């Protein structure tokens, strides 16, 4: 006969030792924690738990398993003897609470019935025994209301209304001000209401009540409410089975000055401060606190003073009980090694613990608590590092709207790239650049963006689109550039011709200020104040501990001075990807770039390149200076040239004017350069093969900057320059380009009479490059996996074009997650591993890293660690995330357990963004 | 001391045994063949050859290797004793010919100097010894002219002019009509001219003459002319070194009736007929024949009669010498086992062989000769099959312009897709379709084509573009459809608005007839008669022999009835690729298709699909009927939907009218469906996932057709249906689509109360599919490698966009050949092998084949054979090529040698087209 029921109480818990590690699975989170508390000697009212297996049996077959009734009766007898009273007894009646506890914690989702066992006889006995008639009828009233709601399915609002009327009649505000007579009348009225609604009498047999409550609890776990919750929180249906715990009632709703119910967190769950944090209500049962019907009092005097609460704190009102509770708090934290969310009841001056569970907390608090607990010796440093899900800290790394700011939200879109940004509204990329050159800040507003808008995206503070989703072009590019983005704000209407943005009655004209919050998707009118993030205090400590365990390097993708500084502040150990073309999108550079593309002869082209050379050298010098000796990995020009030329007539003539050429020539050149599949076209190293002068110019700029940075450095040391060749498909390409680079480097070393080291590496972003890795490694000195392109080509999937079907692919379970967000280990991952093996077979000490979008995704970072990459490179804003993820991955490899119980129970709700 | 010089003559050849297999490499083709002929006892004037290693040394260092002079002097002595005269001797002088012979045969490219050793003294001795003064001075005149040209670099035209003037003066037409005095004067005048041009006397020392001639021969192999020839014929520079052969002169220019020079082919090189085929000139040296200064006589009487030549044939004029020559012919063919191209001289009734080499022949002749020689027992069947390069037979498989047709060529472009086609000129795809529906034939003329023109390309007889190259969209699609195409005819100007095509003064209006020849690139005015190819006679025999040795199946890519019939005629063993979408491009189908895409609700969409269902079922039924029990592999709908919607305003409104919807809706839908990278977008099985109704319709059409075809078949057998799913990247996709197919098949089997077999396979055209092959094979019943897309994704290279850099990639040696023409074994090939291994690990008996462009490329077919694929599928027009290539590959695996000496010596000039 399987064991269906487990007892607890009187300082022990049945089967505690055997169940180690699977208590929650079998007893539900609530039953398991009660048993746990009982086993460590905390004052827990005795009880027993019907396992989740009973629930599964009940849900599947609609009936209880054989032998259950007998086991429950036996446990009930044990309970009676422990509680010193008898269920249904007309003199000394035992009342019980029946509570649901899911395998996963689903607060507020599962049903509970309190005070089970009351009827006309037992209520009298309760009154007699307690000498508190009001308390007895209060309990009876509560029981009928709760049982009718949870078990009989009669809407609670009927009873609320009747309760309200009774208080009005009596002229009082609060429940506990009702007298015995009022309550007796309410009980009668409630029973009548039940009869009317149900067509049957309210059950009076305690056994009928008990099994009714147990059945309701089991049913509640398959309610649509619970299902929705599990969906929202990514809890599997399998983890949805509940256990039912039957526990002797203790009463906080007695009438005296020494009965109360309370809830508390062992530490402040918002700030993480190590202060006991909670509240209680005199003469109340637990649900009164949850319902918020009266103002509760604070636990501690300190909190009362801080909040200006005039009600005496528990510390002041019941110092002895308070001391007991403080001791419980300490014992719980020592036992669970985590912050606890507890419920307790004080019955005539005696403390009872009704619940404990890992406390939900803000990211800020989670960090503070992890660090404090380590310093207190409760947990180890590795445990502290494992306590957070890396993506949780994303919210700490972006500018946020100030909490006290006045906000006028005019629309809501998708939170496509986190952070808040403010600027003047512009509708066209070129105008964005123009205004930014004039010293203004802009928000670029478009129905959707394309490659031709990149310079505008770069110039803007943030991007707002009315079409497209989380992986639309605007979203992806904005994330890659660390620009906030709200995408697909469909209620907004753009009237570009009139220079207006409309939503309902609100009209925003071009040039007016707008704020967007890419973390929430909100679009706000005007200039809303924001707060800039800092890595300080406990956060800084936790990050430094992460670095102690981390074995993989974390670099940043950055090309602007601002991004490079931010990356450094956030702990980047170098730059893993400088997208040189991004430097060409800014200000005068784009004009020179366009002149280069439009040049009709070699002289014009060389002229334009010469101007670009000076500008690019200056940019590079600054990057080297900021990175002071950390490696800087520079990717040669990558995108197809037509990204620099516009398509619309208005923009064409603007460009023609700026470049000083006839509009026809711009149009012709744009048409000439137009490609059927630009992603697979004339780009990457293919450009360096056909336009070696661009490669020469860039190489000259890079090494010129290296010399300049070395000479001006306090250490006089030259920077570590790594040049990488994009979109390599064959060894021949790499060899030709490496020759250009080596030749230029030699020329500059001779001209400047210096000697600097540099490395030339290959990007591996095409399947063929991965396959050819052994041969490539003969010439390439490092590999950088460009996982964006590698995912595109391995899947044959353009990231810009997945919008029309990716949602359906996820819904049908074809992909578990967007392969552009989390690296596809099966396909893309295999190619990476293969390239590593082959590359190392030729050059065993070769450094390899990734610089694709996945470099900032924790799951992908874990993969990188497992396969032994040397570094990941990600958006500056994700550097701390990557540091933490890499540390956790290294610790996991050492056998450390991931996450707190809270994190293990449910996946984080924070959406995982895919930055570059 | 290395051996630099090899003697031959007197029935033997020095080092003949040791050099087996590398004679040509060391002695050049000419020297090797002379030595070979000497060794088998043919009458070869004695001589010796300076090896190609001497040449390499000379070209590299500018000087001769040590010991050479001594070896030459020694060989000269041997030669003198064999010839019975002495070089430079004033009484019995030896004259020699110095000839270049490359490692590879380069006819007419390498220089020769005859009659070396003549000066004022030796000419007299020659006159005396021969008793023929005219002959002696004729030889002297020739010698000075040739030596001045080849060795001294004095333009031959000077001497030609002087010779012409001398004949005018004498009042004769032919050289041999000049008398001794005339020749003596000419010799004097020649020498004066040399002095004037050179500023030095013509060399009189025979040793100086000899070394001058040897040096010139060696230099000639690095001349720009020779380099160009090697480039044009894909002969490596390494194979460019020449040997110099010094050989005793024999004289056909003696004055009597028994001296002559001749050339011959052992069989007719144009028809392949087994007739001795050649001509001779009395009293002439070899170069007179080449120069064409007199009408030659035929060798045989039969030929003389056939050609109406009044000059007596050799057979009639010198019957004994003729019989000797016929014996030589037989001996040569028996020895070389191939048709020979020979040169001979008759000196006073004695026959001398001066050269033999494999005879160049037309493809037609090559086939005839291979088959005849097999029947004659000269070669084996496998040898016959190995005799042709598969791509040679391409010219026999397309409609050609009739040889006697009157042609008015108005422009020339690239021969982008072979065959000739005639039709009325149209400038827009939709008009093409419209006119074809009205029963006309059209030639589509565009500056370039894009995906939106596919229906027009399909409807047209042929395509003519003014921009783009051999791998432009028009070229690739035309080849895939077997439509002739002339691409990049840059001299043509299209004035679409006026409906005109201009080139110089010629104007072709819309609707006027034009003929294009995609095999030559010619554009011809009007309707030029063409000839349709047939596989008959020797060609049929050779193909049937090929099939005896072939182990790999050859199928065709076809969807129209015409293509399927052609494929069957050409020997296809089933269809390996039915591109169902091509069926939608035709006639009313495109209208229904557009209605489906433009449908605003499910009812409209289902209506349109229903109409398509009937049309597609009819098409399929016909294909099954034609293929009678051979497998038919049908690919589900593949291209992105926007390929069916146009972009230009004119076409948009045309489509709107035809589909009966507002033009705005067409425009909006076209914009909606527009993609950044259509190749990597919403296409292939992704469409079947998001629009399962399309997949259902297609499946219903396919199986409905199978039932129909089975019921009407004489055998009552159901066809072998293979359905393949395109662009699979993950197992999930395949499973979902296979479910739809299986469900539909089951439904039809039930409805129709029949039982038919079918297989569902996966295309492997993405790297990820290749990697996932083991898992895919759990569900997929066969694999078909789509090597076009697999090449695109493995290389990250869009075939439509390589135009801007592929030429440079070839020039710089980054790619040996276009990977879209010949399968890239290193990259794409590795993925194919990997997918095969993994697929077979799950399902050992799984059938696998390729249906990409490479299925018709001989080199790629050889790869397919080597890795063990079961079949290749190619354009109908390439089926015979594929059959031959597959047979050769199978024979090669058995150790059979490839090709004839002619083919081994040089790659074929026929461009390799890349059909689908």
PDB file of N, CA, C and O in Angstrom, chain B residues 406 422-423 513-515 524-530:
ATOM      1  N   UNK B 406      20.096  31.814 -93.849  1.00  0.00           N
ATOM      2  CA  UNK B 406      20.612  33.169 -94.067  1.00  0.00           C
ATOM      3  C   UNK B 406      20.506  33.912 -92.744  1.00  0.00           C
ATOM      4  O   UNK B 406      19.425  33.955 -92.130  1.00  0.00           O
ATOM      5  N   UNK B 422      13.132  31.342 -81.498  1.00  0.00           N
ATOM      6  CA  UNK B 422      12.570  32.443 -82.258  1.00  0.00           C
ATOM      7  C   UNK B 422      11.243  32.851 -81.630  1.00  0.00           C
ATOM      8  O   UNK B 422      10.505  32.006 -81.107  1.00  0.00           O
ATOM      9  N   UNK B 423      10.920  34.137 -81.693  1.00  0.00           N
ATOM     10  CA  UNK B 423       9.630  34.591 -81.199  1.00  0.00           C
ATOM     11  C   UNK B 423       9.477  36.076 -81.419  1.00  0.00           C
ATOM     12  O   UNK B 423      10.396  36.752 -81.904  1.00  0.00           O
ATOM     13  N   UNK B 513       9.608  39.797 -85.153  1.00  0.00           N
ATOM     14  CA  UNK B 513      10.260  38.527 -84.857  1.00  0.00           C
ATOM     15  C   UNK B 513      11.770  38.675 -84.723  1.00  0.00           C
ATOM     16  O   UNK B 513      12.402  39.445 -85.436  1.00  0.00           O
ATOM     17  N   UNK B 514      12.311  37.897 -83.785  1.00  0.00           N
ATOM     18  CA  UNK B 514      13.738  37.921 -83.511  1.00  0.00           C
ATOM     19  C   UNK B 514      14.158  36.474 -83.225  1.00  0.00           C
ATOM     20  O   UNK B 514      13.388  35.688 -82.669  1.00  0.00           O
ATOM     21  N   UNK B 515      15.390  36.128 -83.606  1.00  0.00           N
ATOM     22  CA  UNK B 515      15.912  34.802 -83.275  1.00  0.00           C
ATOM     23  C   UNK B 515      17.162  34.999 -82.433  1.00  0.00           C
ATOM     24  O   UNK B 515      17.945  35.905 -82.688  1.00  0.00           O
ATOM     25  N   UNK B 524      19.676  37.539 -83.980  1.00  0.00           N
ATOM     26  CA  UNK B 524      19.442  37.574 -85.428  1.00  0.00           C
ATOM     27  C   UNK B 524      18.072  38.149 -85.731  1.00  0.00           C
ATOM     28  O   UNK B 524      17.097  37.884 -85.009  1.00  0.00           O
ATOM     29  N   UNK B 525      18.007  38.886 -86.805  1.00  0.00           N
ATOM     30  CA  UNK B 525      16.755  39.505 -87.215  1.00  0.00           C
ATOM     31  C   UNK B 525      15.841  38.449 -87.838  1.00  0.00           C
ATOM     32  O   UNK B 525      16.296  37.599 -88.598  1.00  0.00           O
ATOM     33  N   UNK B 526      14.566  38.526 -87.489  1.00  0.00           N
ATOM     34  CA  UNK B 526      13.565  37.690 -88.156  1.00  0.00           C
ATOM     35  C   UNK B 526      13.533  36.259 -87.659  1.00  0.00           C
ATOM     36  O   UNK B 526      14.083  35.920 -86.608  1.00  0.00           O
ATOM     37  N   UNK B 527      12.877  35.422 -88.482  1.00  0.00           N
ATOM     38  CA  UNK B 527      12.638  34.031 -88.121  1.00  0.00           C
ATOM     39  C   UNK B 527      13.652  33.175 -88.856  1.00  0.00           C
ATOM     40  O   UNK B 527      13.530  32.915 -90.041  1.00  0.00           O
ATOM     41  N   UNK B 528      14.691  32.706 -88.166  1.00  0.00           N
ATOM     42  CA  UNK B 528      15.755  31.929 -88.788  1.00  0.00           C
ATOM     43  C   UNK B 528      15.485  30.450 -88.526  1.00  0.00           C
ATOM     44  O   UNK B 528      15.211  30.067 -87.385  1.00  0.00           O
ATOM     45  N   UNK B 529      15.528  29.604 -89.579  1.00  0.00           N
ATOM     46  CA  UNK B 529      15.174  28.193 -89.387  1.00  0.00           C
ATOM     47  C   UNK B 529      16.168  27.454 -88.484  1.00  0.00           C
ATOM     48  O   UNK B 529      17.369  27.706 -88.539  1.00  0.00           O
ATOM     49  N   UNK B 530      15.643  26.558 -87.671  1.00  0.00           N
ATOM     50  CA  UNK B 530      16.479  25.828 -86.723  1.00  0.00           C
ATOM     51  C   UNK B 530      16.298  24.325 -86.900  1.00  0.00           C
ATOM     52  O   UNK B 530      15.361  23.869 -87.534  1.00  0.00           O
TER      53      UNK B 530
END
